[in-house]
Structures are given as structure tokens and as C-alpha cells.
Amino acid sequence: MKKQPSKSSKAAADVQETKAILNSMEAHLTYSISKYSALATTHDWYEIAARTARDRMAERWMETMQTYYRDDPKRVYYLSLEFLVGRTFSNAALNLELHGEFKQALHELGQNIEAVSEMEFDAGLGNGGLGRLAACFLDSMATLELPCYGYGIRYEYGMFHQKIEDGQQVEHPDNWLRYGNPWEFPRPEVLYPVKFHGRVVQFTSEDGTLRHHWVDTEEIMAMAYDTPVPGFGGKTVNNMRLWAAKSSRDFDLRYFNQGDYIQAVADKNASENLSKVLYPNDSTEMGKELRLKQQYFFVSASLQDILYRYKKHHATWDELPNKVAIQLNDTHPAISIAELMRLLVDIHGLGWDHAWNLTTRTFSYTNHTLMPEALETWKVSLFEAILPRHLEIIYAINFQFLRQVMHTFPGDNELLRRMSLIDENGDRRIRMAHLAIVGSHTVNGVAQLHTELMKSTIFSDFNRLWPGKILNMTNGITPRRWLNQANPALAELISANIGTGWIRNLDELQKLRALAKDAAFRKAFGAVKRANKERLAAMIEETLHIRVNPDSLFDIQIKRIHEYKRQLLNVLHVITLYNRIRQGTHPNTAPRTVIIGGKAAPGYVMAKRIIRLINNVAEIVNNDPLIGDRLKLLFIPNYNVSNAERIVPAADLSEQISTAGTEASGTGNMKLSLNGALTIGTLDGANIEIMEEVGEENFFLFGLTADEVARLRASGYNPWDYYHGNTELRQVLDMIASGYFSPDEPDRFQSIVDALLCHGDHYLLLADYASYVACQERVDALYCRPEEWLQKSILNVAGMGKFSSDRTIRQYAEQIWHVGPVPVC
Ligand SMILES: *Cc1c(COP(=O)(O)O)cnc(C)c1O
């Protein structure tokens, strides 16, 4: 192995930089914390280190903003109701290429950088994949020096903290701002009013055109909080601007005139509830009034801010689409389309057609799911009460749109009904996905299969009307957080062998292919995995008081708990192994540690029941003397970004077992593969593309294809056939139903078995069971040949270049946004 000196793989920290960091930290100890060092807590040291890192971003941040102001390039605005950022300190230190220096400086102060980093609360302003994607994109946009801004909500409470009590999920509030947030800069002067409710009055202006006023509204103020987003190398530092709701009532004299001071303060609290809490639903919408208000709140503030910035350089609106690209992360911000029309037509006096032309050339929309329960719709009646003018605008858009459909496909009333922005079945509802498609110039899916299914199923009518409008942008993850930061030992090993170019250009990992045949490299690679497994085992022992064997196969499924993701299929396999071991029919292969982690939406009863089943099965399996060390099942509570950073580097096997056609892309699959896990997976989402890149021989494929799933469902799927046709499967289901795992309440899990046998097994677990179990046997066999396993593991890492979010963002920049890099000098 050749050693190559480079910034991030060198052992020694730069002496000058370390000294400067030490000086800054000592200054912050005195002037920011004001404590003697003997009294400073570990949290104080975190605060000091964070402020010191923040200082080092501030200048580049200001220079970046100044450059954008001066050059006035076309800017990209990424609108997302979620940003699942996680911790910032380590990431900032690494992206500034000062991690070694911080480590050394903290060491000289008697502190350990890992312990200090652990003090930081996760910024958990997202549910799962969609929010994490937004965070990875911000990192890539800054690294690629693109003039981009993230816009979202500064929730006071992010994703709930999950605890397991008596085997069940219990939600606790995530009070992440309790000790303040050193990364954000409040901007009390950046304040916009956002209106709700009221009514619309029509009048005819002097030039005879019909105009609309939205009057008698209630107002809430949106206040900006800015967070710097450093690209790798720290040259470009972009901005993430999150809005917090503030009462505008401070200035409302009515209350004081009425002498009702207490009511005035009470109302102030009520309006500030708007940005209080993140809705903890992943891939399901609940149609709650507060959620709609959150959406409009952040959209309205963001658009006012975007137009204000545009106006500083431009006298007319004609250049808007040449200067502004707005990406809608799912339909959550789709009301933007009606809001921009309102601003241009009602406030700035543009004609309808002119405004519509500008609007549709500005927006693009990313779809994240095909599942009907996840497609957002809002009751017309709710819209009418909260956003009456927007409802009128949506009707007007719909009128013109349906006229266009009618001209293109005359006489097809059924088509009009299907494509309308309004669902007229039952209570009338607004289809937000249809609004987003009609109001955007480009729509994208997030993996090849997903995009093809969008075009051939749910959006086939739109694809026929506007061929070419739907594009594919396969998701990616940032290698800075998911390899350089999460797995420093593997990052070091890779850099020592192929240099550090991979951090910016992940395709360079291909150079590892040759090294997969190098026994010395395999040994070093194996040692890194082994150390990461020991670290996870230590964490598990500390938190769960369960000892796991680091030599066992770490079989990992971490993601939101959802029926379509099929954690239950994983459990059926665990019970199968349990039975085989007890019956003496399991070959004496390597021991297995099955680890499952993920949160269930608080109102998703079946998902919570599955968590309970996992914990109850674990209780039996882990304490059975006949099983001993051969099989362990663990549920790791509170899966979040920081826990992912611990778990992912320790995985041997990545479970990506969703029913084919249901997972739009997945990004957890990419994180695990990038860290050397082999995937056991279905042909779903980005799994397909991962398999193409790493090679079929390095991927454990099982199960029905999306086509086969569709055909089986259409031809009348009968789960009982599988139950009667497979003795092992029947035994497993009978055990669950009979209370084997819940002796204190035997029918606790009856409903789970009923969902499979009596309610149609919608996600086809029974149809895929045999194929899955057989595939797991191949996994076991390979794990007993460690050199082969290691080779395949290395080839997985080597094949992951495509899944850098840098590649994804370059595609968006070229094919959708039409923007290029703006280097900051
Ligand atoms: C990556 C990530 C996800 C998405 O995982 P999938 O397996 O793609 O569903 C969800 N939550 C967290 C915390 C993540 O880091």
C-alpha cells in the first residue's frame, strides 16, 4: 500500500492553525461562556468549539453572499418543509478541513473531540429520507459552488425522541433548542407578514381590469434565522434560511385600547404555535389545518424574500425565470404556485397570462412517492376558510388547464375528471400533485424505476399531454457526511491508498476495484469494519445492556417503520432462524445479530404494533439458552442522523426489502453500501441502480419485480396459498398468532397475522417469504467465506460513485435549473 500525504489523511495537525484555534477557544471561554476552565462543562466546551468553527465560516459566508449580490447570477431556491441536518460541529470542522486541528486543540485543553461532539443536539427538522435528501443537497450545492438557498421552517420541536418502554414506542418532545443553537443567526429585521383567513373583494381598476383584494385577514409575522452551509473546502458558504412565526399583535393597539392585555399576550402565543412542531408523519398526510398553515407560512415568507432580492437588481418581472429557479421538495410547498400568481397579479398588477408564463418557467417539482395515501390533497372547504384567494386562483388555473386538455384530447370527459386539480369524488379536494405538475416546467422522480412508474401509472395522463416534462434525477447522498465524517477509519484507509480526490469526486472510488484483490488491503479493510462493529457493540451494551458478538454478521435494517418497507418480513425471517436453530435444522453457520431501528408515526397503529412485535420476539430469542450466541435481535431506539452515523459503518448486511414498486428511491441503501455493507434487496427504487453499479454478483437479490407484483395483485393474490404451501411460514405465523412471543397477552399480535392472511397482505410478504429466506441462506454461506465477503464488500464501496449527491445536483443544475458554479474569490 502506498502512502500519499494529503490534507485529510495526514497524522499531524497544522501547528499554526491549531494555535489559532486554541486562542479563539480561550477567548470564547472568557467572552462567550465567562467561566474558569475548571468550571467549564463538556457542554461548555462544545459551545466554545462550535463558536470557534462558526467564526471560521463567517467570513467566507459573507464573501459568498456578497459575490452573489454583486454578480447577480441565476439563483436556486430549494423549498422544503424538512431539513434533516443532524449535528453540525464535526461536519463543519471536516468541511473546513480543520478537524485534526480541532481535535488537537481540544486535546490540549484536556477534552476529547468525540465526547465534545456528542454534546450537540441533532437538528432533527425532518422525518426521514425526504428531509435528509434536502440536507445532503445543501452540502452538495455548496461544494459545487452553486448559488443556492435552502428555505424551510425553524421548528421549535423537531422529530420526536423515541423511547421504548415495555417493548412499545413512546414519543418524547425533542427540545433541541433548550441550550440555544450556536449555528443559527437570528435576523429580527428580516420579517414578513403572512396573511390567513379573511375574504376576497373584487373591484374594477381605473384601466377597466378586474382586480382582487384579500381583506380582513389575520396576520402572522415570519422571522428569518440563517444557518451557514459550508461546502467541502470551505470556499463557498451558502445559506439555509428557516422561518419562525412571531406574533404581529405586539403592535395591535386594539387590545390595549380594550384594556385586554392578558388576552393580547395569550393570542401572541397562539400565533407563534405555527412553527412550534414538525408533523411526525412520513409518507402519509393527515389534512390538518395547522399543517396547511405551516406550508403557506413558509412559502409566503420565502417568496416575499425571493422577490425582494430579485427586485434589488431588476425593474421589471420579465427576467424572473432567468434569475430564479424554485425547486419544490414534494408537494408540501406546492401552494407556492398559487402564491406567486397572487403576488404577480394582485400585488404587482401583471396580467394573468404574463404572470402564468413567468410562474411556470420558474418552478420545478420533485415527486417522492407513488403511494395514494401519501399524495397530498386538501379539502376545498378548508382552503376556502384559510386561503380564499388562493382557492380562486387554483380554480382559474384549473379552468385554463382543462381547456387545454380539452383542445388536445377532445371529447374525453373521463380524462378531464382524472386530470382536474379538483377531485370531485366525495368531499371536494385539491390535488396538490396536479397543481405542482401544471405549475412547473419540469417534474422529476428520484430513481429510474420510480420515474418510469410515474410516467406509466399515476401521471400517465400528464406524460401524454406533455411528453418529456417528467425527468429522472436519481437520488444521492453526500460522501462528506456519510463516509468522511461517519467512518473516519475507512476514509483514512481509502485516502491512504487512492488519495483524497474521492471526497469531491466519488467516482474515484473505482480505483478500489483493483485493491479488492490485494490481500493486505482486504486485511486492513476488514480491520476497519471490525473496529466499527466493536464500537457499535459497545454503544449497544451501554444503552441496551445486551452483549453482542462483533464477529457475528451484523444484519441491519434502519429506516422509518412502514408496512411497505417490510420490517415484518425481516421478523418472519428471524423467527424462521430461531425455529431452525431450535429444531437443529440450521447449518452451523456464522452467528447473526439482527438490528432494526426506526420511528413509527405516532398515529400509525400497525407500525407501532410491529415495533412491539420486534421487541417481544427479541425478548424470547435473546434469552433462549438453546439459541445462545447464534442469533440476537435488537431494536435500537431513536433512529436519527447521529445514530445512523454510528450504525452504518458497522453494517455487514443492508436490508432493503420493500415490495417492488413502493420505495421511490431510498437513500439508506446508498449509505450502507458506501460503507461496505452488502445489500439484500428487491428490485425496487435505487436498489436496481446500485446493483447495476456494484455488479449482480455482489448483491443479494430476491423477490418479485414491480411488474410481477402488479400482475399478481391484478390476477387475485391469495396469501393462504403461501400459508398452506410452506410449512416453515405456517409455523412462524401460527406462533405469532398464538401468543408465543406475548404469553402475557396471547392475542396481542393477532391483528398482524390477520393483516397478512385475512386482509390481503397488501405488501405481498408471503409471496416473497420463500425467496427471501433462500437468499438469506446464500448470505450465511458467503459470510462463512470471509475473504470472498470482504472482496464483495470492497467492490460495493468501489461501485458507489454514482450515488454521490454531487452527481444528482449537477444533473438538476444542468437539466432543470440551468445554473452554473459561481466561485467565490
Ligand atoms: C438516510 C436516512 C433515512 C432514509 O432511509 P431509507 O432507508 O432510504 O428509508 C431516514 N432517516 C434517517 C435518519 C436517515 O439518515
CSV table of N, CA and C and ligand atoms in Angstrom, one decimal, residues 84 127-130 132 282 477 482 558-560 564-565 639-642 644 655-656 663 665-669 671-672, ligand 1:
chain,number,residue,atom,x,y,z
A,84,LEU,N,-33.3,17.5,7.4
A,84,LEU,CA,-32.9,16.6,8.5
A,84,LEU,C,-31.3,16.7,8.5
A,127,ASN,N,-38.5,14.1,8.9
A,127,ASN,CA,-39.0,12.7,9.2
A,127,ASN,C,-38.0,11.6,8.9
A,128,GLY,N,-37.5,11.7,7.7
A,128,GLY,CA,-36.7,10.6,7.2
A,128,GLY,C,-36.0,11.0,5.9
A,129,GLY,N,-36.1,10.1,4.9
A,129,GLY,CA,-35.4,10.2,3.6
A,129,GLY,C,-35.6,11.6,2.9
A,130,LEU,N,-36.8,12.1,2.9
A,130,LEU,CA,-37.1,13.3,2.1
A,130,LEU,C,-36.3,14.5,2.8
A,132,ARG,N,-33.7,14.3,4.8
A,132,ARG,CA,-32.2,14.0,4.8
A,132,ARG,C,-31.7,14.3,3.4
A,282,ASP,N,-44.4,10.3,8.0
A,282,ASP,CA,-43.6,10.1,6.9
A,282,ASP,C,-44.5,9.4,5.9
A,477,ILE,N,-26.3,10.8,-1.9
A,477,ILE,CA,-26.0,11.1,-0.5
A,477,ILE,C,-24.7,11.9,-0.6
A,482,TRP,N,-21.4,11.0,5.0
A,482,TRP,CA,-21.7,9.5,5.1
A,482,TRP,C,-20.5,8.6,4.9
A,558,ILE,N,-32.4,-0.1,9.0
A,558,ILE,CA,-32.7,1.1,9.7
A,558,ILE,C,-33.4,2.1,8.7
A,559,LYS,N,-34.6,2.5,9.1
A,559,LYS,CA,-35.4,3.3,8.3
A,559,LYS,C,-36.8,3.5,9.0
A,560,ARG,N,-37.6,4.5,8.6
A,560,ARG,CA,-38.9,4.6,9.2
A,560,ARG,C,-39.6,3.3,9.2
A,564,TYR,N,-44.8,-0.9,4.0
A,564,TYR,CA,-44.3,-1.2,2.6
A,564,TYR,C,-42.8,-1.5,2.7
A,565,LYS,N,-42.1,-1.0,3.8
A,565,LYS,CA,-40.7,-1.3,3.9
A,565,LYS,C,-40.4,-2.7,4.5
A,639,TYR,N,-33.8,6.1,16.2
A,639,TYR,CA,-33.0,6.2,14.9
A,639,TYR,C,-33.1,7.6,14.4
A,640,ASN,N,-31.9,8.2,14.3
A,640,ASN,CA,-31.8,9.6,13.8
A,640,ASN,C,-30.5,9.7,13.0
A,641,VAL,N,-30.1,10.9,12.6
A,641,VAL,CA,-28.9,11.0,11.8
A,641,VAL,C,-27.7,10.6,12.6
A,642,SER,N,-27.6,11.1,13.8
A,642,SER,CA,-26.4,10.7,14.6
A,642,SER,C,-26.3,9.2,14.9
A,644,ALA,N,-27.5,7.0,12.9
A,644,ALA,CA,-27.2,6.4,11.6
A,644,ALA,C,-25.7,6.5,11.4
A,655,GLU,N,-30.5,-4.3,4.8
A,655,GLU,CA,-31.8,-4.8,4.4
A,655,GLU,C,-32.6,-3.8,3.6
A,656,GLN,N,-32.8,-4.0,2.4
A,656,GLN,CA,-33.6,-3.1,1.5
A,656,GLN,C,-34.7,-3.9,0.8
A,663,GLU,N,-40.9,1.7,-3.0
A,663,GLU,CA,-39.9,2.6,-2.4
A,663,GLU,C,-39.4,3.5,-3.6
A,665,SER,N,-37.0,5.7,-4.0
A,665,SER,CA,-35.5,5.6,-4.3
A,665,SER,C,-34.9,4.9,-3.1
A,666,GLY,N,-35.0,5.5,-1.9
A,666,GLY,CA,-34.2,5.1,-0.8
A,666,GLY,C,-32.9,5.8,-0.9
A,667,THR,N,-32.4,6.1,0.3
A,667,THR,CA,-31.0,6.7,0.4
A,667,THR,C,-30.2,5.9,1.4
A,668,GLY,N,-30.9,5.3,2.4
A,668,GLY,CA,-30.3,4.5,3.4
A,668,GLY,C,-29.5,3.4,2.7
A,669,ASN,N,-30.1,2.8,1.6
A,669,ASN,CA,-29.4,1.8,0.8
A,669,ASN,C,-28.0,2.3,0.3
A,671,LYS,N,-26.1,4.8,1.7
A,671,LYS,CA,-25.2,5.0,2.9
A,671,LYS,C,-24.6,3.7,3.3
A,672,LEU,N,-25.4,2.6,3.4
A,672,LEU,CA,-24.9,1.3,3.8
A,672,LEU,C,-23.9,0.7,2.8
B,1,LIG,C1,-31.0,8.2,5.3
B,1,LIG,C2,-32.0,8.3,6.4
B,1,LIG,C3,-33.3,7.9,6.2
B,1,LIG,C4,-33.8,7.3,4.9
B,1,LIG,O1,-33.6,5.9,4.9
B,1,LIG,P1,-34.3,4.9,3.8
B,1,LIG,O2,-33.7,3.6,4.2
B,1,LIG,O3,-33.9,5.4,2.5
B,1,LIG,O4,-35.7,5.0,4.1
B,1,LIG,C5,-34.2,8.0,7.2
B,1,LIG,N1,-33.8,8.5,8.4
B,1,LIG,C6,-32.5,8.9,8.6
B,1,LIG,C7,-32.2,9.4,10.0
B,1,LIG,C8,-31.6,8.8,7.6
B,1,LIG,O5,-30.3,9.2,7.9
